[in-house]
């Protein structure tokens, strides 16, 4: 990856056998493999002494635990992970990326909302205050899709915002603000058109007025804004039997569906995109193909005036100096430090650290530790200055554009949930090992890091970034391919494979507060 690297990864499908002579006029030219090396795994380009730093991406990813001869397979059992970079003495807003030429003239067909946001889909979302009502809402959604949705052809879908929160929790604990504001802000996601409909049990700790206080959001019907959200309470005396609950939910859904059905797509500038980027099932190719291409696409989006969010605290922690140095202002840098410091303390309370992030699949794909994984993850953010920072569950304001660091855990499901709360209307998800991840609330564009994965999962992956490693496409070409695909998906001209198969993961709230 860099001239100073003393390891490289094997790109060949199936890896390379012992005795293979490495070709090419690169630092490893003329080198013979001492071991069978799996695809994506590292090989030493020269002899490494015990304790010597191992460099990939031009940065330390570990220290040799014993002498490693040139041509050897370098895996996690041979490396000591570097210590985490301290959060003091960091470079603060020292890098000033050159101002790129604006990218004008790109548009998509979206749904304008009263609050100024734009949706890429036109969905009725039914908010729930507590897990207790999830089964009833699931039955109601099934009936709405079968009985009502055909009557409203301009509505894309009806979904229930199911989650595990609402009761049995320390609702007044300081950190309870995170799941509560997450649920509130997801209910206001641009893809839901401002139609807020709530199903409550009645006795839960998270009461509707606490979740969505009166006056805290625009009301699209004729009711007084001070009345709060329209709520169906299952414990109301009026409900006699299960069918009455379902009928009440269906009747309440009708006016919401009618208002959504009256909406039409209109041409809007690409600057109205709010794109979340994330990786899951990562491998050593993530930082070589898919994530660099996403980073190039991120720069295009910023040039077009759009908003792009990158996240995953533990997967950027080892690149913290890259974040703080690229901050647009010292205040942004300090916000990055504040969020990562909070997360360090959160992990410490659980007696773990960032090393707990790396999965067996990551290691099987060639990532030895979180330090190596972070270097391949951070490149998804591209090269623009970091303009804003969001705490978990926070919602973007209309004046917050450009590159945004949304501080979230690295868990695919929690990260996606928090990015939805932030206002994401389109999602890019890269994977090397493969995952059928998807979201009901937002289109998810899936990017494969390897051609083998794209070939085997041909009806699950939307983009094959493995062509970069194959020499068939460049990072720039693949980044442009993604950018244009995003405009088509946002416009409804293209469906992602996850949408086609109706694959979606549940919302998973980040709840650092106690459970009682």
PDB file of C-alpha atoms in Angstrom, residues 136-325:
ATOM      1  CA  UNK A 136     -49.474  -6.262  17.527  1.00  0.00           C
ATOM      2  CA  UNK A 137     -47.805  -3.704  15.249  1.00  0.00           C
ATOM      3  CA  UNK A 138     -46.325  -6.492  13.106  1.00  0.00           C
ATOM      4  CA  UNK A 139     -49.815  -7.933  12.607  1.00  0.00           C
ATOM      5  CA  UNK A 140     -51.208  -4.477  11.823  1.00  0.00           C
ATOM      6  CA  UNK A 141     -48.442  -3.759   9.306  1.00  0.00           C
ATOM      7  CA  UNK A 142     -49.161  -7.064   7.591  1.00  0.00           C
ATOM      8  CA  UNK A 143     -52.830  -6.162   7.256  1.00  0.00           C
ATOM      9  CA  UNK A 144     -52.065  -2.600   6.085  1.00  0.00           C
ATOM     10  CA  UNK A 145     -49.825  -3.974   3.342  1.00  0.00           C
ATOM     11  CA  UNK A 146     -52.452  -6.471   2.218  1.00  0.00           C
ATOM     12  CA  UNK A 147     -55.612  -4.361   2.586  1.00  0.00           C
ATOM     13  CA  UNK A 148     -54.649  -0.690   2.331  1.00  0.00           C
ATOM     14  CA  UNK A 149     -51.356  -0.269   0.506  1.00  0.00           C
ATOM     15  CA  UNK A 150     -52.789  -1.281  -2.915  1.00  0.00           C
ATOM     16  CA  UNK A 151     -55.157   1.693  -2.571  1.00  0.00           C
ATOM     17  CA  UNK A 152     -52.231   4.112  -2.219  1.00  0.00           C
ATOM     18  CA  UNK A 153     -49.851   3.285  -5.100  1.00  0.00           C
ATOM     19  CA  UNK A 154     -47.499   6.212  -4.464  1.00  0.00           C
ATOM     20  CA  UNK A 155     -46.597   4.943  -0.986  1.00  0.00           C
ATOM     21  CA  UNK A 156     -43.517   2.719  -1.146  1.00  0.00           C
ATOM     22  CA  UNK A 157     -43.985   0.743   2.045  1.00  0.00           C
ATOM     23  CA  UNK A 158     -45.371   0.542   5.570  1.00  0.00           C
ATOM     24  CA  UNK A 159     -43.034  -0.455   8.378  1.00  0.00           C
ATOM     25  CA  UNK A 160     -43.068  -0.797  12.151  1.00  0.00           C
ATOM     26  CA  UNK A 161     -40.192   0.797  14.040  1.00  0.00           C
ATOM     27  CA  UNK A 162     -39.685  -2.124  16.396  1.00  0.00           C
ATOM     28  CA  UNK A 163     -37.015  -2.009  19.104  1.00  0.00           C
ATOM     29  CA  UNK A 164     -36.204  -3.513  22.494  1.00  0.00           C
ATOM     30  CA  UNK A 165     -36.490  -0.347  24.584  1.00  0.00           C
ATOM     31  CA  UNK A 166     -39.273   1.385  26.524  1.00  0.00           C
ATOM     32  CA  UNK A 167     -39.617  -0.436  29.841  1.00  0.00           C
ATOM     33  CA  UNK A 168     -37.471  -2.295  32.346  1.00  0.00           C
ATOM     34  CA  UNK A 169     -34.870   0.453  31.955  1.00  0.00           C
ATOM     35  CA  UNK A 170     -33.505   3.234  34.132  1.00  0.00           C
ATOM     36  CA  UNK A 171     -35.418   5.855  32.195  1.00  0.00           C
ATOM     37  CA  UNK A 172     -34.003   8.784  34.195  1.00  0.00           C
ATOM     38  CA  UNK A 173     -30.363   7.664  34.042  1.00  0.00           C
ATOM     39  CA  UNK A 174     -28.147  10.270  32.332  1.00  0.00           C
ATOM     40  CA  UNK A 175     -27.265   8.020  29.382  1.00  0.00           C
ATOM     41  CA  UNK A 176     -30.923   7.098  28.762  1.00  0.00           C
ATOM     42  CA  UNK A 177     -31.038  10.246  26.648  1.00  0.00           C
ATOM     43  CA  UNK A 178     -29.223   8.302  23.895  1.00  0.00           C
ATOM     44  CA  UNK A 179     -31.870   5.651  23.088  1.00  0.00           C
ATOM     45  CA  UNK A 180     -34.718   8.127  23.652  1.00  0.00           C
ATOM     46  CA  UNK A 181     -33.413  10.740  21.224  1.00  0.00           C
ATOM     47  CA  UNK A 182     -32.476   7.964  18.795  1.00  0.00           C
ATOM     48  CA  UNK A 183     -36.077   6.740  18.658  1.00  0.00           C
ATOM     49  CA  UNK A 184     -37.436  10.253  18.384  1.00  0.00           C
ATOM     50  CA  UNK A 185     -35.116  11.199  15.548  1.00  0.00           C
ATOM     51  CA  UNK A 186     -35.681   7.970  13.617  1.00  0.00           C
ATOM     52  CA  UNK A 187     -39.410   8.760  13.706  1.00  0.00           C
ATOM     53  CA  UNK A 188     -38.545  12.029  11.950  1.00  0.00           C
ATOM     54  CA  UNK A 189     -36.310  10.467   9.257  1.00  0.00           C
ATOM     55  CA  UNK A 190     -36.724  12.196   5.858  1.00  0.00           C
ATOM     56  CA  UNK A 191     -37.970   8.986   4.222  1.00  0.00           C
ATOM     57  CA  UNK A 192     -41.131   9.081   6.380  1.00  0.00           C
ATOM     58  CA  UNK A 193     -42.514  12.355   5.027  1.00  0.00           C
ATOM     59  CA  UNK A 194     -43.230  13.906   8.428  1.00  0.00           C
ATOM     60  CA  UNK A 195     -46.111  11.509   9.116  1.00  0.00           C
ATOM     61  CA  UNK A 196     -45.769  10.581  12.800  1.00  0.00           C
ATOM     62  CA  UNK A 197     -47.946   7.748  14.080  1.00  0.00           C
ATOM     63  CA  UNK A 198     -47.291   6.091  17.448  1.00  0.00           C
ATOM     64  CA  UNK A 199     -48.472   2.828  19.036  1.00  0.00           C
ATOM     65  CA  UNK A 200     -48.139   2.680  22.821  1.00  0.00           C
ATOM     66  CA  UNK A 201     -48.981   0.031  25.386  1.00  0.00           C
ATOM     67  CA  UNK A 202     -49.915   2.533  28.090  1.00  0.00           C
ATOM     68  CA  UNK A 203     -47.952   1.511  31.172  1.00  0.00           C
ATOM     69  CA  UNK A 204     -44.400   1.732  29.766  1.00  0.00           C
ATOM     70  CA  UNK A 205     -41.746   4.048  31.171  1.00  0.00           C
ATOM     71  CA  UNK A 206     -41.176   5.688  27.790  1.00  0.00           C
ATOM     72  CA  UNK A 207     -44.492   7.487  27.458  1.00  0.00           C
ATOM     73  CA  UNK A 208     -45.366   9.000  24.038  1.00  0.00           C
ATOM     74  CA  UNK A 209     -45.154  12.547  25.397  1.00  0.00           C
ATOM     75  CA  UNK A 210     -41.636  11.862  26.603  1.00  0.00           C
ATOM     76  CA  UNK A 211     -40.556  10.301  23.307  1.00  0.00           C
ATOM     77  CA  UNK A 212     -42.108  12.991  21.086  1.00  0.00           C
ATOM     78  CA  UNK A 213     -42.969  16.020  23.247  1.00  0.00           C
ATOM     79  CA  UNK A 214     -45.780  18.254  21.930  1.00  0.00           C
ATOM     80  CA  UNK A 215     -44.388  21.002  19.747  1.00  0.00           C
ATOM     81  CA  UNK A 216     -41.093  19.210  19.103  1.00  0.00           C
ATOM     82  CA  UNK A 217     -41.942  18.233  15.510  1.00  0.00           C
ATOM     83  CA  UNK A 218     -44.140  19.521  12.678  1.00  0.00           C
ATOM     84  CA  UNK A 219     -47.651  18.054  12.492  1.00  0.00           C
ATOM     85  CA  UNK A 220     -48.929  17.355   8.981  1.00  0.00           C
ATOM     86  CA  UNK A 221     -52.633  17.039   9.786  1.00  0.00           C
ATOM     87  CA  UNK A 222     -55.128  19.572  11.135  1.00  0.00           C
ATOM     88  CA  UNK A 223     -54.499  18.906  14.823  1.00  0.00           C
ATOM     89  CA  UNK A 224     -53.100  21.441  17.263  1.00  0.00           C
ATOM     90  CA  UNK A 225     -49.299  21.011  17.434  1.00  0.00           C
ATOM     91  CA  UNK A 226     -49.603  21.163  21.218  1.00  0.00           C
ATOM     92  CA  UNK A 227     -51.550  17.900  21.148  1.00  0.00           C
ATOM     93  CA  UNK A 228     -48.447  15.828  20.406  1.00  0.00           C
ATOM     94  CA  UNK A 229     -48.249  12.765  18.180  1.00  0.00           C
ATOM     95  CA  UNK A 230     -51.278  10.757  17.147  1.00  0.00           C
ATOM     96  CA  UNK A 231     -51.145   7.754  19.479  1.00  0.00           C
ATOM     97  CA  UNK A 232     -52.979   4.441  19.637  1.00  0.00           C
ATOM     98  CA  UNK A 233     -52.814   3.129  23.213  1.00  0.00           C
ATOM     99  CA  UNK A 234     -53.487  -0.601  23.395  1.00  0.00           C
ATOM    100  CA  UNK A 235     -54.566  -0.454  27.064  1.00  0.00           C
ATOM    101  CA  UNK A 236     -57.358   2.043  26.362  1.00  0.00           C
ATOM    102  CA  UNK A 237     -60.730   0.835  27.594  1.00  0.00           C
ATOM    103  CA  UNK A 238     -62.114   1.226  24.073  1.00  0.00           C
ATOM    104  CA  UNK A 239     -60.108  -1.759  22.908  1.00  0.00           C
ATOM    105  CA  UNK A 240     -62.177  -4.882  23.438  1.00  0.00           C
ATOM    106  CA  UNK A 241     -60.266  -7.781  21.981  1.00  0.00           C
ATOM    107  CA  UNK A 242     -57.269  -8.057  19.691  1.00  0.00           C
ATOM    108  CA  UNK A 243     -59.185  -7.220  16.502  1.00  0.00           C
ATOM    109  CA  UNK A 244     -60.241  -3.843  17.866  1.00  0.00           C
ATOM    110  CA  UNK A 245     -56.572  -2.945  18.372  1.00  0.00           C
ATOM    111  CA  UNK A 246     -55.722  -3.869  14.789  1.00  0.00           C
ATOM    112  CA  UNK A 247     -58.759  -2.054  13.415  1.00  0.00           C
ATOM    113  CA  UNK A 248     -57.820   1.078  15.334  1.00  0.00           C
ATOM    114  CA  UNK A 249     -54.274   1.035  13.933  1.00  0.00           C
ATOM    115  CA  UNK A 250     -55.577   0.496  10.383  1.00  0.00           C
ATOM    116  CA  UNK A 251     -58.111   3.304  10.674  1.00  0.00           C
ATOM    117  CA  UNK A 252     -55.464   5.665  12.021  1.00  0.00           C
ATOM    118  CA  UNK A 253     -53.127   4.725   9.160  1.00  0.00           C
ATOM    119  CA  UNK A 254     -55.588   5.738   6.422  1.00  0.00           C
ATOM    120  CA  UNK A 255     -55.163   9.559   6.578  1.00  0.00           C
ATOM    121  CA  UNK A 256     -51.384   9.204   6.869  1.00  0.00           C
ATOM    122  CA  UNK A 257     -51.342   6.993   3.789  1.00  0.00           C
ATOM    123  CA  UNK A 258     -53.570   9.442   1.933  1.00  0.00           C
ATOM    124  CA  UNK A 259     -51.227  12.366   2.607  1.00  0.00           C
ATOM    125  CA  UNK A 260     -48.165  10.341   1.627  1.00  0.00           C
ATOM    126  CA  UNK A 261     -49.929   9.135  -1.508  1.00  0.00           C
ATOM    127  CA  UNK A 262     -50.528  12.726  -2.617  1.00  0.00           C
ATOM    128  CA  UNK A 263     -46.788  13.410  -2.679  1.00  0.00           C
ATOM    129  CA  UNK A 264     -44.771  13.234  -5.902  1.00  0.00           C
ATOM    130  CA  UNK A 265     -41.094  13.062  -6.616  1.00  0.00           C
ATOM    131  CA  UNK A 266     -39.506  16.265  -7.840  1.00  0.00           C
ATOM    132  CA  UNK A 267     -36.091  17.146  -9.196  1.00  0.00           C
ATOM    133  CA  UNK A 268     -33.762  18.224  -6.392  1.00  0.00           C
ATOM    134  CA  UNK A 269     -30.006  18.881  -6.349  1.00  0.00           C
ATOM    135  CA  UNK A 270     -27.622  16.131  -5.275  1.00  0.00           C
ATOM    136  CA  UNK A 271     -26.845  18.324  -2.262  1.00  0.00           C
ATOM    137  CA  UNK A 272     -30.017  16.953  -0.627  1.00  0.00           C
ATOM    138  CA  UNK A 273     -28.488  13.500  -0.233  1.00  0.00           C
ATOM    139  CA  UNK A 274     -27.569  12.410   3.292  1.00  0.00           C
ATOM    140  CA  UNK A 275     -25.466   9.287   2.835  1.00  0.00           C
ATOM    141  CA  UNK A 276     -24.279   7.038   5.638  1.00  0.00           C
ATOM    142  CA  UNK A 277     -21.235   4.844   4.990  1.00  0.00           C
ATOM    143  CA  UNK A 278     -20.384   1.718   6.935  1.00  0.00           C
ATOM    144  CA  UNK A 279     -18.474  -1.547   6.574  1.00  0.00           C
ATOM    145  CA  UNK A 280     -19.285  -4.986   7.973  1.00  0.00           C
ATOM    146  CA  UNK A 281     -17.755  -8.398   7.528  1.00  0.00           C
ATOM    147  CA  UNK A 282     -14.540  -6.551   6.629  1.00  0.00           C
ATOM    148  CA  UNK A 283     -11.441  -8.199   5.210  1.00  0.00           C
ATOM    149  CA  UNK A 284      -7.986  -7.083   4.129  1.00  0.00           C
ATOM    150  CA  UNK A 285      -9.397  -5.970   0.773  1.00  0.00           C
ATOM    151  CA  UNK A 286     -11.752  -3.473   2.442  1.00  0.00           C
ATOM    152  CA  UNK A 287      -8.960  -0.929   2.676  1.00  0.00           C
ATOM    153  CA  UNK A 288      -7.652  -1.711  -0.828  1.00  0.00           C
ATOM    154  CA  UNK A 289     -10.770  -1.700  -3.018  1.00  0.00           C
ATOM    155  CA  UNK A 290     -14.240  -0.942  -1.623  1.00  0.00           C
ATOM    156  CA  UNK A 291     -13.440   1.594   1.089  1.00  0.00           C
ATOM    157  CA  UNK A 292     -11.045   3.701  -1.030  1.00  0.00           C
ATOM    158  CA  UNK A 293     -13.698   3.768  -3.779  1.00  0.00           C
ATOM    159  CA  UNK A 294     -16.323   4.836  -1.226  1.00  0.00           C
ATOM    160  CA  UNK A 295     -13.870   7.500  -0.051  1.00  0.00           C
ATOM    161  CA  UNK A 296     -13.551   8.824  -3.590  1.00  0.00           C
ATOM    162  CA  UNK A 297     -17.361   8.799  -3.878  1.00  0.00           C
ATOM    163  CA  UNK A 298     -17.534  10.646  -0.537  1.00  0.00           C
ATOM    164  CA  UNK A 299     -15.348  13.404  -1.966  1.00  0.00           C
ATOM    165  CA  UNK A 300     -17.645  13.635  -5.004  1.00  0.00           C
ATOM    166  CA  UNK A 301     -20.679  13.947  -2.705  1.00  0.00           C
ATOM    167  CA  UNK A 302     -19.014  16.710  -0.696  1.00  0.00           C
ATOM    168  CA  UNK A 303     -18.151  18.532  -3.919  1.00  0.00           C
ATOM    169  CA  UNK A 304     -21.828  18.242  -4.908  1.00  0.00           C
ATOM    170  CA  UNK A 305     -22.857  19.867  -1.615  1.00  0.00           C
ATOM    171  CA  UNK A 306     -24.259  16.664  -0.100  1.00  0.00           C
ATOM    172  CA  UNK A 307     -23.792  15.306   3.407  1.00  0.00           C
ATOM    173  CA  UNK A 308     -21.881  12.100   4.058  1.00  0.00           C
ATOM    174  CA  UNK A 309     -21.564  10.455   7.466  1.00  0.00           C
ATOM    175  CA  UNK A 310     -18.880   8.027   8.537  1.00  0.00           C
ATOM    176  CA  UNK A 311     -18.900   6.391  11.958  1.00  0.00           C
ATOM    177  CA  UNK A 312     -17.697   3.365  13.972  1.00  0.00           C
ATOM    178  CA  UNK A 313     -15.734   4.593  16.990  1.00  0.00           C
ATOM    179  CA  UNK A 314     -13.492   1.570  17.496  1.00  0.00           C
ATOM    180  CA  UNK A 315     -12.737   1.404  13.779  1.00  0.00           C
ATOM    181  CA  UNK A 316     -11.373   4.946  13.631  1.00  0.00           C
ATOM    182  CA  UNK A 317      -9.817   5.085  17.111  1.00  0.00           C
ATOM    183  CA  UNK A 318      -6.371   4.053  15.842  1.00  0.00           C
ATOM    184  CA  UNK A 319      -6.555   6.779  13.204  1.00  0.00           C
ATOM    185  CA  UNK A 320      -7.573   9.516  15.641  1.00  0.00           C
ATOM    186  CA  UNK A 321      -4.725  11.832  14.613  1.00  0.00           C
ATOM    187  CA  UNK A 322      -5.964  11.622  11.013  1.00  0.00           C
ATOM    188  CA  UNK A 323      -9.402  12.758  12.201  1.00  0.00           C
ATOM    189  CA  UNK A 324      -8.306  15.618  14.425  1.00  0.00           C
ATOM    190  CA  UNK A 325      -5.814  16.902  11.868  1.00  0.00           C
TER     191      UNK A 325
END
